[in-house]
PDB file with one MODEL, atoms N, CA, C and O in Angstrom:
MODEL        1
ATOM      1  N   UNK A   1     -15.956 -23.602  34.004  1.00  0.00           N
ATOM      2  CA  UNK A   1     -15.190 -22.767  33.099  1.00  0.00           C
ATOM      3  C   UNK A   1     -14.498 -23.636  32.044  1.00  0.00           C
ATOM      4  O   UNK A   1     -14.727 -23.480  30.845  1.00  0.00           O
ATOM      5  N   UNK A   2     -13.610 -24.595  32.538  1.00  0.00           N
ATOM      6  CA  UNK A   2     -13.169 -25.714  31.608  1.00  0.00           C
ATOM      7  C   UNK A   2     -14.305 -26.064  30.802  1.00  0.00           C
ATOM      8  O   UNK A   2     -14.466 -25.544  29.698  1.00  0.00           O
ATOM      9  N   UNK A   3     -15.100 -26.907  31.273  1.00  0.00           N
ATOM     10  CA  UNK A   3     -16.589 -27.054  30.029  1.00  0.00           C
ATOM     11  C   UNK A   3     -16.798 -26.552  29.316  1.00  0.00           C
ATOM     12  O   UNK A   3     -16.764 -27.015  28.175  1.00  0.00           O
ATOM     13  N   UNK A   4     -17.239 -24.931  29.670  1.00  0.00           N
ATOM     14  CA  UNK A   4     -17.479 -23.984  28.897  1.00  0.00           C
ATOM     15  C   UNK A   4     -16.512 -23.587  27.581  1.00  0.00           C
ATOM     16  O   UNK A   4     -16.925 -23.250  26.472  1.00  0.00           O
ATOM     17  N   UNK A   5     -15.074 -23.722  28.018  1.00  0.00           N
ATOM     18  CA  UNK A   5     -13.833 -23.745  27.076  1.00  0.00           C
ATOM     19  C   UNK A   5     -13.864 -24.740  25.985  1.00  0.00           C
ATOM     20  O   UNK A   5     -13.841 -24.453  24.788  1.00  0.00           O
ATOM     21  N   UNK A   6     -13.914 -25.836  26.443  1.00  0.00           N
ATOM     22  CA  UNK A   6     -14.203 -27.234  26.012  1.00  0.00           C
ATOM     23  C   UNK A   6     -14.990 -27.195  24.587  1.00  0.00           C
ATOM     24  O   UNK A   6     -14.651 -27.271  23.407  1.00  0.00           O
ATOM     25  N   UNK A   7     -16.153 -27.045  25.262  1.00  0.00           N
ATOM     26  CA  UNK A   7     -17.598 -26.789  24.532  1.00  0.00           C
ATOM     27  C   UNK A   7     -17.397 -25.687  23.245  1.00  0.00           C
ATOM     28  O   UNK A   7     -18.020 -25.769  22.186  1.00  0.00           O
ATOM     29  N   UNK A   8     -16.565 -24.819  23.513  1.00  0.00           N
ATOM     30  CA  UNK A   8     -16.739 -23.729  22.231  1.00  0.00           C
ATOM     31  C   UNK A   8     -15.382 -24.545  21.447  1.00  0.00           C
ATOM     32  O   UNK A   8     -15.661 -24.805  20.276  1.00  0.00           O
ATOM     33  N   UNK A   9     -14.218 -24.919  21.791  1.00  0.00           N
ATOM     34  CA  UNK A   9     -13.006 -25.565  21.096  1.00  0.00           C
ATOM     35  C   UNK A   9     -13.808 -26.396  20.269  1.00  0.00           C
ATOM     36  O   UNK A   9     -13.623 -26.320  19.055  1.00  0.00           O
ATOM     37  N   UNK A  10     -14.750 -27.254  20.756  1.00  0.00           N
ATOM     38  CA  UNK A  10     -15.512 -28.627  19.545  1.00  0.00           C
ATOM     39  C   UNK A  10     -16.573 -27.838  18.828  1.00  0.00           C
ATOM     40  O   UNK A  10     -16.970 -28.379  17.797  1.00  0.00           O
ATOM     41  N   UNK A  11     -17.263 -26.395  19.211  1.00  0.00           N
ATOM     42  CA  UNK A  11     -18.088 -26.173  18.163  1.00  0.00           C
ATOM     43  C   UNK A  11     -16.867 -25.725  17.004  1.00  0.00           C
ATOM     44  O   UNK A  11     -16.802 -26.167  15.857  1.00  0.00           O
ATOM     45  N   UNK A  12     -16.047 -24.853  17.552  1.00  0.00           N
ATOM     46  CA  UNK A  12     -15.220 -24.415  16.600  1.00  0.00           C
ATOM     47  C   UNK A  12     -14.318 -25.397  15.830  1.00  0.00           C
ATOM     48  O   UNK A  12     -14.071 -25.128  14.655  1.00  0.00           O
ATOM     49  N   UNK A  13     -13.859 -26.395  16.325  1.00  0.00           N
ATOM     50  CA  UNK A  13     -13.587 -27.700  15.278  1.00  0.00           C
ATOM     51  C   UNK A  13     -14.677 -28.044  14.653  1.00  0.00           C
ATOM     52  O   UNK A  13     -14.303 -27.799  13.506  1.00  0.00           O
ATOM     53  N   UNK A  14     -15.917 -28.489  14.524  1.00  0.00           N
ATOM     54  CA  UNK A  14     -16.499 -28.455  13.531  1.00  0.00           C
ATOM     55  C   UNK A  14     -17.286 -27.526  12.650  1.00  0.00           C
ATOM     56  O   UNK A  14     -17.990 -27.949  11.733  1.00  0.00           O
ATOM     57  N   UNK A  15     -17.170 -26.398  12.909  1.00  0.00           N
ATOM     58  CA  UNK A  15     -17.370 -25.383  12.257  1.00  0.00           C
ATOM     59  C   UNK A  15     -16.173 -24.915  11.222  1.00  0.00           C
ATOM     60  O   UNK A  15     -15.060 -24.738  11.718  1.00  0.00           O
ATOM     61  N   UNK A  16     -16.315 -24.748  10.094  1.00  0.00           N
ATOM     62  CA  UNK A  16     -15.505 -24.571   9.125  1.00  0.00           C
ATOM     63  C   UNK A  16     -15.156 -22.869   9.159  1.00  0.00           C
ATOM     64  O   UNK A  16     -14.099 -22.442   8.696  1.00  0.00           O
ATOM     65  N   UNK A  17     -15.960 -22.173   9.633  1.00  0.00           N
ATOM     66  CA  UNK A  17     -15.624 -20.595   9.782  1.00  0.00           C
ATOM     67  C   UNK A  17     -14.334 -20.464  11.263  1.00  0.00           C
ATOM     68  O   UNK A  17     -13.296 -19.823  11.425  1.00  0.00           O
ATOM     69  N   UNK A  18     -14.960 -21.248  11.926  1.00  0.00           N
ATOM     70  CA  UNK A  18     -14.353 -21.019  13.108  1.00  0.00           C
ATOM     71  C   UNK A  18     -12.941 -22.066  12.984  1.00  0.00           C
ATOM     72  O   UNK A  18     -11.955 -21.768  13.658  1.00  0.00           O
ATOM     73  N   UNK A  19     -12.918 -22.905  12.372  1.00  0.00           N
ATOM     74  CA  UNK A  19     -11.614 -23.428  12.157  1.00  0.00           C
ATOM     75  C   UNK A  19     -10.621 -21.948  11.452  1.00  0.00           C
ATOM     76  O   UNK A  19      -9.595 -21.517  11.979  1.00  0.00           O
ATOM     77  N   UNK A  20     -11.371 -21.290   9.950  1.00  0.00           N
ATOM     78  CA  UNK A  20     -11.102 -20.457   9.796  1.00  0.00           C
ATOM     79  C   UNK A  20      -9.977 -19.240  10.530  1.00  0.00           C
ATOM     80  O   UNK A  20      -8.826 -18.824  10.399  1.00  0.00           O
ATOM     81  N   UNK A  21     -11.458 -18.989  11.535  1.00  0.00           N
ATOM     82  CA  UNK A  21     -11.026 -17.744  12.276  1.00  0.00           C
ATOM     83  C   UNK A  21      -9.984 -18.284  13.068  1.00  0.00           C
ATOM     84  O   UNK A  21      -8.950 -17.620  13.005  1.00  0.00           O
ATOM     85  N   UNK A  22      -9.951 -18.991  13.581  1.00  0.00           N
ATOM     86  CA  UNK A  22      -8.286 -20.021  14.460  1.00  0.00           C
ATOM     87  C   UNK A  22      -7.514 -19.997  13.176  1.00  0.00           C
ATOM     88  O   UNK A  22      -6.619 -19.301  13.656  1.00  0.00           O
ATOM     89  N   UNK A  23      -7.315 -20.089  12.551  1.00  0.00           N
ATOM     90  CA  UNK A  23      -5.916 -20.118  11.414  1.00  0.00           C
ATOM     91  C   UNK A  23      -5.673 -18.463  11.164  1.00  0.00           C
ATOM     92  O   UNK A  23      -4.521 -18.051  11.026  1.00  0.00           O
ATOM     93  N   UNK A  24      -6.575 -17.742  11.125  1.00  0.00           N
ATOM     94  CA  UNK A  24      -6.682 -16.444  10.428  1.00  0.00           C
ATOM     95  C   UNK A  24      -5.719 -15.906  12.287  1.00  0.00           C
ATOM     96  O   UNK A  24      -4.722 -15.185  12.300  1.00  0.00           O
ATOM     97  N   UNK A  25      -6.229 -16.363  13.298  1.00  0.00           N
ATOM     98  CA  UNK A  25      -6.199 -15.799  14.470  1.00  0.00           C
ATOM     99  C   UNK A  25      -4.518 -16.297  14.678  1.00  0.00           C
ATOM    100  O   UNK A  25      -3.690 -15.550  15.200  1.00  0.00           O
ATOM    101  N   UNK A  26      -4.216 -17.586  14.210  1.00  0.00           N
ATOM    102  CA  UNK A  26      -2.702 -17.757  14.922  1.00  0.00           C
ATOM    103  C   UNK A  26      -1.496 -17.272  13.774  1.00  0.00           C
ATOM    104  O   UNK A  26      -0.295 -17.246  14.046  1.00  0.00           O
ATOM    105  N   UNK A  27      -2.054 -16.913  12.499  1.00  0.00           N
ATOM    106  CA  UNK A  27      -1.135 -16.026  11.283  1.00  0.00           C
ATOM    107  C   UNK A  27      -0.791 -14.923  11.831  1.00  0.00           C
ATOM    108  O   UNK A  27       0.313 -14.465  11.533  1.00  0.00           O
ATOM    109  N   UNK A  28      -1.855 -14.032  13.008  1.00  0.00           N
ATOM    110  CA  UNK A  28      -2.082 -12.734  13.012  1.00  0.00           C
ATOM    111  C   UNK A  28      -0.763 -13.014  14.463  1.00  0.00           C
ATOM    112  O   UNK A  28       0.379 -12.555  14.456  1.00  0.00           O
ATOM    113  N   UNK A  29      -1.190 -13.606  15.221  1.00  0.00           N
ATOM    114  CA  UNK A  29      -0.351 -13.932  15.837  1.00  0.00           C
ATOM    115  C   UNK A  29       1.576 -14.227  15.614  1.00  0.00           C
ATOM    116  O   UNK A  29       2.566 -13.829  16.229  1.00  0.00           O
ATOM    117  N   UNK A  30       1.381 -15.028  14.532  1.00  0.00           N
ATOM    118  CA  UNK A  30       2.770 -15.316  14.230  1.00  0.00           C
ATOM    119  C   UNK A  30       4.078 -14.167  13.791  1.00  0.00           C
ATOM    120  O   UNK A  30       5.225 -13.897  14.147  1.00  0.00           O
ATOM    121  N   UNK A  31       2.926 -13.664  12.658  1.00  0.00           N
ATOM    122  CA  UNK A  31       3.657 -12.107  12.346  1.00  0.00           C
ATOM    123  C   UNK A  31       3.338 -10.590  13.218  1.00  0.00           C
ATOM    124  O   UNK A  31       3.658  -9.433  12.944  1.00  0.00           O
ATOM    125  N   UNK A  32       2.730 -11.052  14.130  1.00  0.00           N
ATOM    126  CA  UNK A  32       2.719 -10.237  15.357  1.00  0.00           C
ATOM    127  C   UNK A  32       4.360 -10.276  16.189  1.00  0.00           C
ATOM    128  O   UNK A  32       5.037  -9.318  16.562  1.00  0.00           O
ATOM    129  N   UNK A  33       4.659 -11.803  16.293  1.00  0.00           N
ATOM    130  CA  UNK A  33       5.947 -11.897  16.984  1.00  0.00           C
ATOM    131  C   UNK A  33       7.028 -11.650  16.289  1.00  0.00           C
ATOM    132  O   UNK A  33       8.116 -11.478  16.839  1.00  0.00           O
ATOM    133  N   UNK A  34       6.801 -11.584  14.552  1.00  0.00           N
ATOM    134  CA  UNK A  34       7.792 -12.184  14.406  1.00  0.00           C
ATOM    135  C   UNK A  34       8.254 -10.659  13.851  1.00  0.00           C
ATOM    136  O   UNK A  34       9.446 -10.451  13.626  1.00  0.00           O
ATOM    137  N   UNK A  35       7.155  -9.511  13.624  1.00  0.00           N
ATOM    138  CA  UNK A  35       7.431  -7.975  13.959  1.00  0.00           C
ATOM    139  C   UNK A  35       8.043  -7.935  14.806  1.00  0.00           C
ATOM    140  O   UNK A  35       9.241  -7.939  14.526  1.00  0.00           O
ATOM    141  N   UNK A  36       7.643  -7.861  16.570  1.00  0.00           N
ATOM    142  CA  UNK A  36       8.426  -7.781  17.549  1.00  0.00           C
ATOM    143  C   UNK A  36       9.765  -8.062  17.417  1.00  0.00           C
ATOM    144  O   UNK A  36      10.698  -7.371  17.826  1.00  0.00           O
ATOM    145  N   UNK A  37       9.823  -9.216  16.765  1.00  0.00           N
ATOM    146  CA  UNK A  37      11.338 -10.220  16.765  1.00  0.00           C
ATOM    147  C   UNK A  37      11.944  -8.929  16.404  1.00  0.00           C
ATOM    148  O   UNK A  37      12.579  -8.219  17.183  1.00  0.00           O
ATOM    149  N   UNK A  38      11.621  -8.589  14.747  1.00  0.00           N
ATOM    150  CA  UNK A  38      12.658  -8.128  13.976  1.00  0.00           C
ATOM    151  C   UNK A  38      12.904  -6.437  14.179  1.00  0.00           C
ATOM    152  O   UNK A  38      13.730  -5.752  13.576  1.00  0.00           O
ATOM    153  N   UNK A  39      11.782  -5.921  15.372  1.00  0.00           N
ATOM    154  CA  UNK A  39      12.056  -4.280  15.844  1.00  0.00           C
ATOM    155  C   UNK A  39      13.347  -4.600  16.991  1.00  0.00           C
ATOM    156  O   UNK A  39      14.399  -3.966  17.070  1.00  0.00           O
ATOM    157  N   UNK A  40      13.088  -5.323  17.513  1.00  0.00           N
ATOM    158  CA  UNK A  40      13.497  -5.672  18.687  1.00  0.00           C
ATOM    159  C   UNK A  40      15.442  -6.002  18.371  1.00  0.00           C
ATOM    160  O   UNK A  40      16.432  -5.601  18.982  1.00  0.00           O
ATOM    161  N   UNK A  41      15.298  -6.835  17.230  1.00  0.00           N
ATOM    162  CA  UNK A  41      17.189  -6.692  16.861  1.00  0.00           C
ATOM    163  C   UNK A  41      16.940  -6.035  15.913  1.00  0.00           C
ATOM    164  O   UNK A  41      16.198  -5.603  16.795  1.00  0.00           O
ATOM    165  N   UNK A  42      16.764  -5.453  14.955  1.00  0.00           N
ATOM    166  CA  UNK A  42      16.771  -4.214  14.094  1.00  0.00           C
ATOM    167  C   UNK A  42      16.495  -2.911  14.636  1.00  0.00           C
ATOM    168  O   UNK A  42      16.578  -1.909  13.925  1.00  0.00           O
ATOM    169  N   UNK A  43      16.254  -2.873  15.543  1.00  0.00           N
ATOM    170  CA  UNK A  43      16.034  -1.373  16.142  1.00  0.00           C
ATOM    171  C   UNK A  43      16.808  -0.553  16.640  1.00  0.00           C
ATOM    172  O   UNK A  43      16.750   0.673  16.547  1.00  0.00           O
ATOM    173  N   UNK A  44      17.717  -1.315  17.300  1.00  0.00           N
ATOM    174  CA  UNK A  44      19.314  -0.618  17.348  1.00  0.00           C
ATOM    175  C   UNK A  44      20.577  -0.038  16.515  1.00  0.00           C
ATOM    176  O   UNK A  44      21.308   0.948  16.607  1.00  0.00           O
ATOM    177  N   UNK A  45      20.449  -1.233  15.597  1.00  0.00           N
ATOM    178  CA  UNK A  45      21.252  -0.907  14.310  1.00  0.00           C
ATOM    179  C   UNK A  45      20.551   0.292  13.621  1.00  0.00           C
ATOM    180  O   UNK A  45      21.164   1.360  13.589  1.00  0.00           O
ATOM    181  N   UNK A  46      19.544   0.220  13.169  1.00  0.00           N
ATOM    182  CA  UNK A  46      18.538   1.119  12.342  1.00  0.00           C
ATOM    183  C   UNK A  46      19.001   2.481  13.132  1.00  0.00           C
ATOM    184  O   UNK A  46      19.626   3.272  12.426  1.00  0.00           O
ATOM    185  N   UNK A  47      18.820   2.800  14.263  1.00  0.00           N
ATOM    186  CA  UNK A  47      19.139   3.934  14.925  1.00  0.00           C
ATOM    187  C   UNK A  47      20.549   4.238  14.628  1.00  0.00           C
ATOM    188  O   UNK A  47      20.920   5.232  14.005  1.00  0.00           O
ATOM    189  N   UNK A  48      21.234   3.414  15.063  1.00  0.00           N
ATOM    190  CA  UNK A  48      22.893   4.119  14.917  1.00  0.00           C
ATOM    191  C   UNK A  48      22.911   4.341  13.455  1.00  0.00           C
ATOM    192  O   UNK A  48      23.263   5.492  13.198  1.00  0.00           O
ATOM    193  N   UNK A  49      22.609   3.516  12.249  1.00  0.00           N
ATOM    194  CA  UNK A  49      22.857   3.812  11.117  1.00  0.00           C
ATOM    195  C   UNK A  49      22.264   5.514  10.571  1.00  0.00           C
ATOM    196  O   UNK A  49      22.886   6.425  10.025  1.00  0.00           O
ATOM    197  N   UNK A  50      20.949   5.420  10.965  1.00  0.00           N
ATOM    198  CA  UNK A  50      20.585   7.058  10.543  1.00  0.00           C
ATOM    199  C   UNK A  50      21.299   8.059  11.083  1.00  0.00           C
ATOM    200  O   UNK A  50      21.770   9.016  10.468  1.00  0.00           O
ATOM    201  N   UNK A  51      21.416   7.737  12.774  1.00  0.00           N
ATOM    202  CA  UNK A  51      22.296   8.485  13.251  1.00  0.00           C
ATOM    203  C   UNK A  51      24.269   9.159  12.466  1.00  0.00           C
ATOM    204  O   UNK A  51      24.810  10.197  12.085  1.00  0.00           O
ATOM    205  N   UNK A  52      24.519   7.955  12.616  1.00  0.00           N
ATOM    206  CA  UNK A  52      25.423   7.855  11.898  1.00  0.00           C
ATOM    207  C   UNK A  52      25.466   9.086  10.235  1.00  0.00           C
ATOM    208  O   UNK A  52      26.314   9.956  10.034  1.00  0.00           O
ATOM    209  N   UNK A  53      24.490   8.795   9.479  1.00  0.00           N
ATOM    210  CA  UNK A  53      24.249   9.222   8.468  1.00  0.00           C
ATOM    211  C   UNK A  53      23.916  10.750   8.350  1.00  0.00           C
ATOM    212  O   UNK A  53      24.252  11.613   7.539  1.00  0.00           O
ATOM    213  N   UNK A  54      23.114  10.751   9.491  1.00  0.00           N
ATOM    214  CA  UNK A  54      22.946  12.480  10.077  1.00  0.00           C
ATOM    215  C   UNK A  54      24.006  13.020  10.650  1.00  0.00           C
ATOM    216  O   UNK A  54      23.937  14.166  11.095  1.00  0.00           O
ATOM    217  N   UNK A  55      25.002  12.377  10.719  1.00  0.00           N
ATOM    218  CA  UNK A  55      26.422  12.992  11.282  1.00  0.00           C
ATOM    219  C   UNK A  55      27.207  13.233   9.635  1.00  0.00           C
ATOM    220  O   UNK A  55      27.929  14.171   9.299  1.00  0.00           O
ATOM    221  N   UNK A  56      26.963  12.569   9.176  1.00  0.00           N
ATOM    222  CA  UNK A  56      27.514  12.950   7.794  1.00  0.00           C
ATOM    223  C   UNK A  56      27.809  13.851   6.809  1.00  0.00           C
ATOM    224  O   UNK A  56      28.648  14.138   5.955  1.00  0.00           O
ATOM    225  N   UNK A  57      26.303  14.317   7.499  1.00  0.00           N
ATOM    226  CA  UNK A  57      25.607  15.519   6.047  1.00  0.00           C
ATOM    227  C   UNK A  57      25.932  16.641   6.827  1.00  0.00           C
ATOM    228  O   UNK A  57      25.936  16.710   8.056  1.00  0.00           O
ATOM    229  N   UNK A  58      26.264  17.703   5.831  1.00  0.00           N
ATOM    230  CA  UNK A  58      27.034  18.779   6.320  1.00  0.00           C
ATOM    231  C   UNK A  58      26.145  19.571   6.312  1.00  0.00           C
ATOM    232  O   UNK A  58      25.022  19.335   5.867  1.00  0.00           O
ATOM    233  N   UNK A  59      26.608  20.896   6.925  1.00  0.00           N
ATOM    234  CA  UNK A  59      25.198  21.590   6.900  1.00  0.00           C
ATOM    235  C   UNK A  59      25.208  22.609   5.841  1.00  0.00           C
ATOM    236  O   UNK A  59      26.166  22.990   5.168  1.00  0.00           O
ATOM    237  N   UNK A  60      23.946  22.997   5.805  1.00  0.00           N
ATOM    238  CA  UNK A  60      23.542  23.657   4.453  1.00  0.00           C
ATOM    239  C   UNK A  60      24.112  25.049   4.347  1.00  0.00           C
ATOM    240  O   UNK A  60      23.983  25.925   5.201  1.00  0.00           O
ATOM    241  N   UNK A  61      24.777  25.158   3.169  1.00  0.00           N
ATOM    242  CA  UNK A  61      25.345  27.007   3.154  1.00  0.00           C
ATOM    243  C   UNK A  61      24.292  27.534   2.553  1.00  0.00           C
ATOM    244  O   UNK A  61      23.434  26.790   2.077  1.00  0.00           O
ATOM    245  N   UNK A  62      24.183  28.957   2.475  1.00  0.00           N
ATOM    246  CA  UNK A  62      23.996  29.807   1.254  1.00  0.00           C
ATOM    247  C   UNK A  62      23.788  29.091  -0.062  1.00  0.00           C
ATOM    248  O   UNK A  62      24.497  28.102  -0.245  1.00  0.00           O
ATOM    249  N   UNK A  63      22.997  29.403  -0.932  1.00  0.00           N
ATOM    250  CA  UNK A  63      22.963  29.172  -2.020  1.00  0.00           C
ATOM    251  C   UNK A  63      23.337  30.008  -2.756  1.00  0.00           C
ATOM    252  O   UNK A  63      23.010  31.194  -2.713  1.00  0.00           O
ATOM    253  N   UNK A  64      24.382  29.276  -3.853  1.00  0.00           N
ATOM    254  CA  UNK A  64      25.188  30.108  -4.779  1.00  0.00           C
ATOM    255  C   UNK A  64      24.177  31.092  -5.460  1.00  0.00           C
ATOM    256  O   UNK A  64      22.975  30.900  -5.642  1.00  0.00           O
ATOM    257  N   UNK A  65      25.312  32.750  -5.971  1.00  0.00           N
ATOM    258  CA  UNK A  65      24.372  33.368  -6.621  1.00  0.00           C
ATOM    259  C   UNK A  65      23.785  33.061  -8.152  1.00  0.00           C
ATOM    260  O   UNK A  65      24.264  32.337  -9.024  1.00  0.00           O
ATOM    261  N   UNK A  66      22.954  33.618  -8.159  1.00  0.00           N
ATOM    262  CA  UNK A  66      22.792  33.070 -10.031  1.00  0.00           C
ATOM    263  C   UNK A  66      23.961  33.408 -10.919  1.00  0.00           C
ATOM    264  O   UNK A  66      24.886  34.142 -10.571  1.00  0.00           O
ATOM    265  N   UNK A  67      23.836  32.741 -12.245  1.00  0.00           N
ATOM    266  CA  UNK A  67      24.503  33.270 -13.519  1.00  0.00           C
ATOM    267  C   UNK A  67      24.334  34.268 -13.785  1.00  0.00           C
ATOM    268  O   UNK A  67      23.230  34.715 -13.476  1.00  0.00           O
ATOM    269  N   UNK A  68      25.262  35.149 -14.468  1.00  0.00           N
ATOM    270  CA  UNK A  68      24.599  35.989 -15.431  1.00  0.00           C
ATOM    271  C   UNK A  68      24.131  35.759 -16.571  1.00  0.00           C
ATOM    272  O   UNK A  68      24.921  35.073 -17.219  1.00  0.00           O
ATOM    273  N   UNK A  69      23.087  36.045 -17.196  1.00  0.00           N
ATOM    274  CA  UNK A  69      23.253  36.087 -18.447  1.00  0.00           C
ATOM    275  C   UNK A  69      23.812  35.925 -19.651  1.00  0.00           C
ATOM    276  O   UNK A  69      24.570  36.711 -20.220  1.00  0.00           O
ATOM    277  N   UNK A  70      23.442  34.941 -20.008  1.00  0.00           N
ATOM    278  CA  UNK A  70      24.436  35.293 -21.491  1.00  0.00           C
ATOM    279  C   UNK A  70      24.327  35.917 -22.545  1.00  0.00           C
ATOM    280  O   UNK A  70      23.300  35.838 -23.219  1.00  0.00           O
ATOM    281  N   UNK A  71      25.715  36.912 -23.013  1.00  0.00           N
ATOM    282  CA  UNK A  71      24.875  38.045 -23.817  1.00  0.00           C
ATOM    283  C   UNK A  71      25.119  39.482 -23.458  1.00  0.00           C
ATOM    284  O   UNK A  71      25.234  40.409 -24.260  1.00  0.00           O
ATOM    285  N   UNK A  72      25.204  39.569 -21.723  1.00  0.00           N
ATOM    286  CA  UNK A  72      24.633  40.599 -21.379  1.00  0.00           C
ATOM    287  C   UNK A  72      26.150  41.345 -21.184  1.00  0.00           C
ATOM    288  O   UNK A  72      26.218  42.517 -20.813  1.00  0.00           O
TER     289      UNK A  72
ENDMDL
END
């Protein structure tokens, strides 16, 4: 199994696609965590703040009647 591991790590070092796909693969990775990171402490605040904000807004009356006319 090691061998086998081995063996594809050196084709993929000298392969220029597969160096590639390893850079393309540990970017996808990085901002994978670094999403997590920022749901993970932003996700609390974010909640109380809307919350918060939905406590704010008052609720909707009636809508005033029209004008009259002018003129009339």
């Amino acid at each position: 199994m090691l061998s086998l591991f081995t063996n594809l790590m050196t084709r993929l070092r000298r392969e220029e696609k597969g160096a590639t796909a390893v850079e393309y693969g540990i970017m996808v990775a990085l901002i994978a965590v670094a999403v997590i990171v920022a749901v993970t402490l932003l996700g609390g605040n974010l909640s109380k703040m809307f919350n918060d904000v939905a406590g704010k807004v008052s609720v909707p009356t009636a809508p005033a009647a029209p004008a009259a006319p002018a003129g009339s």
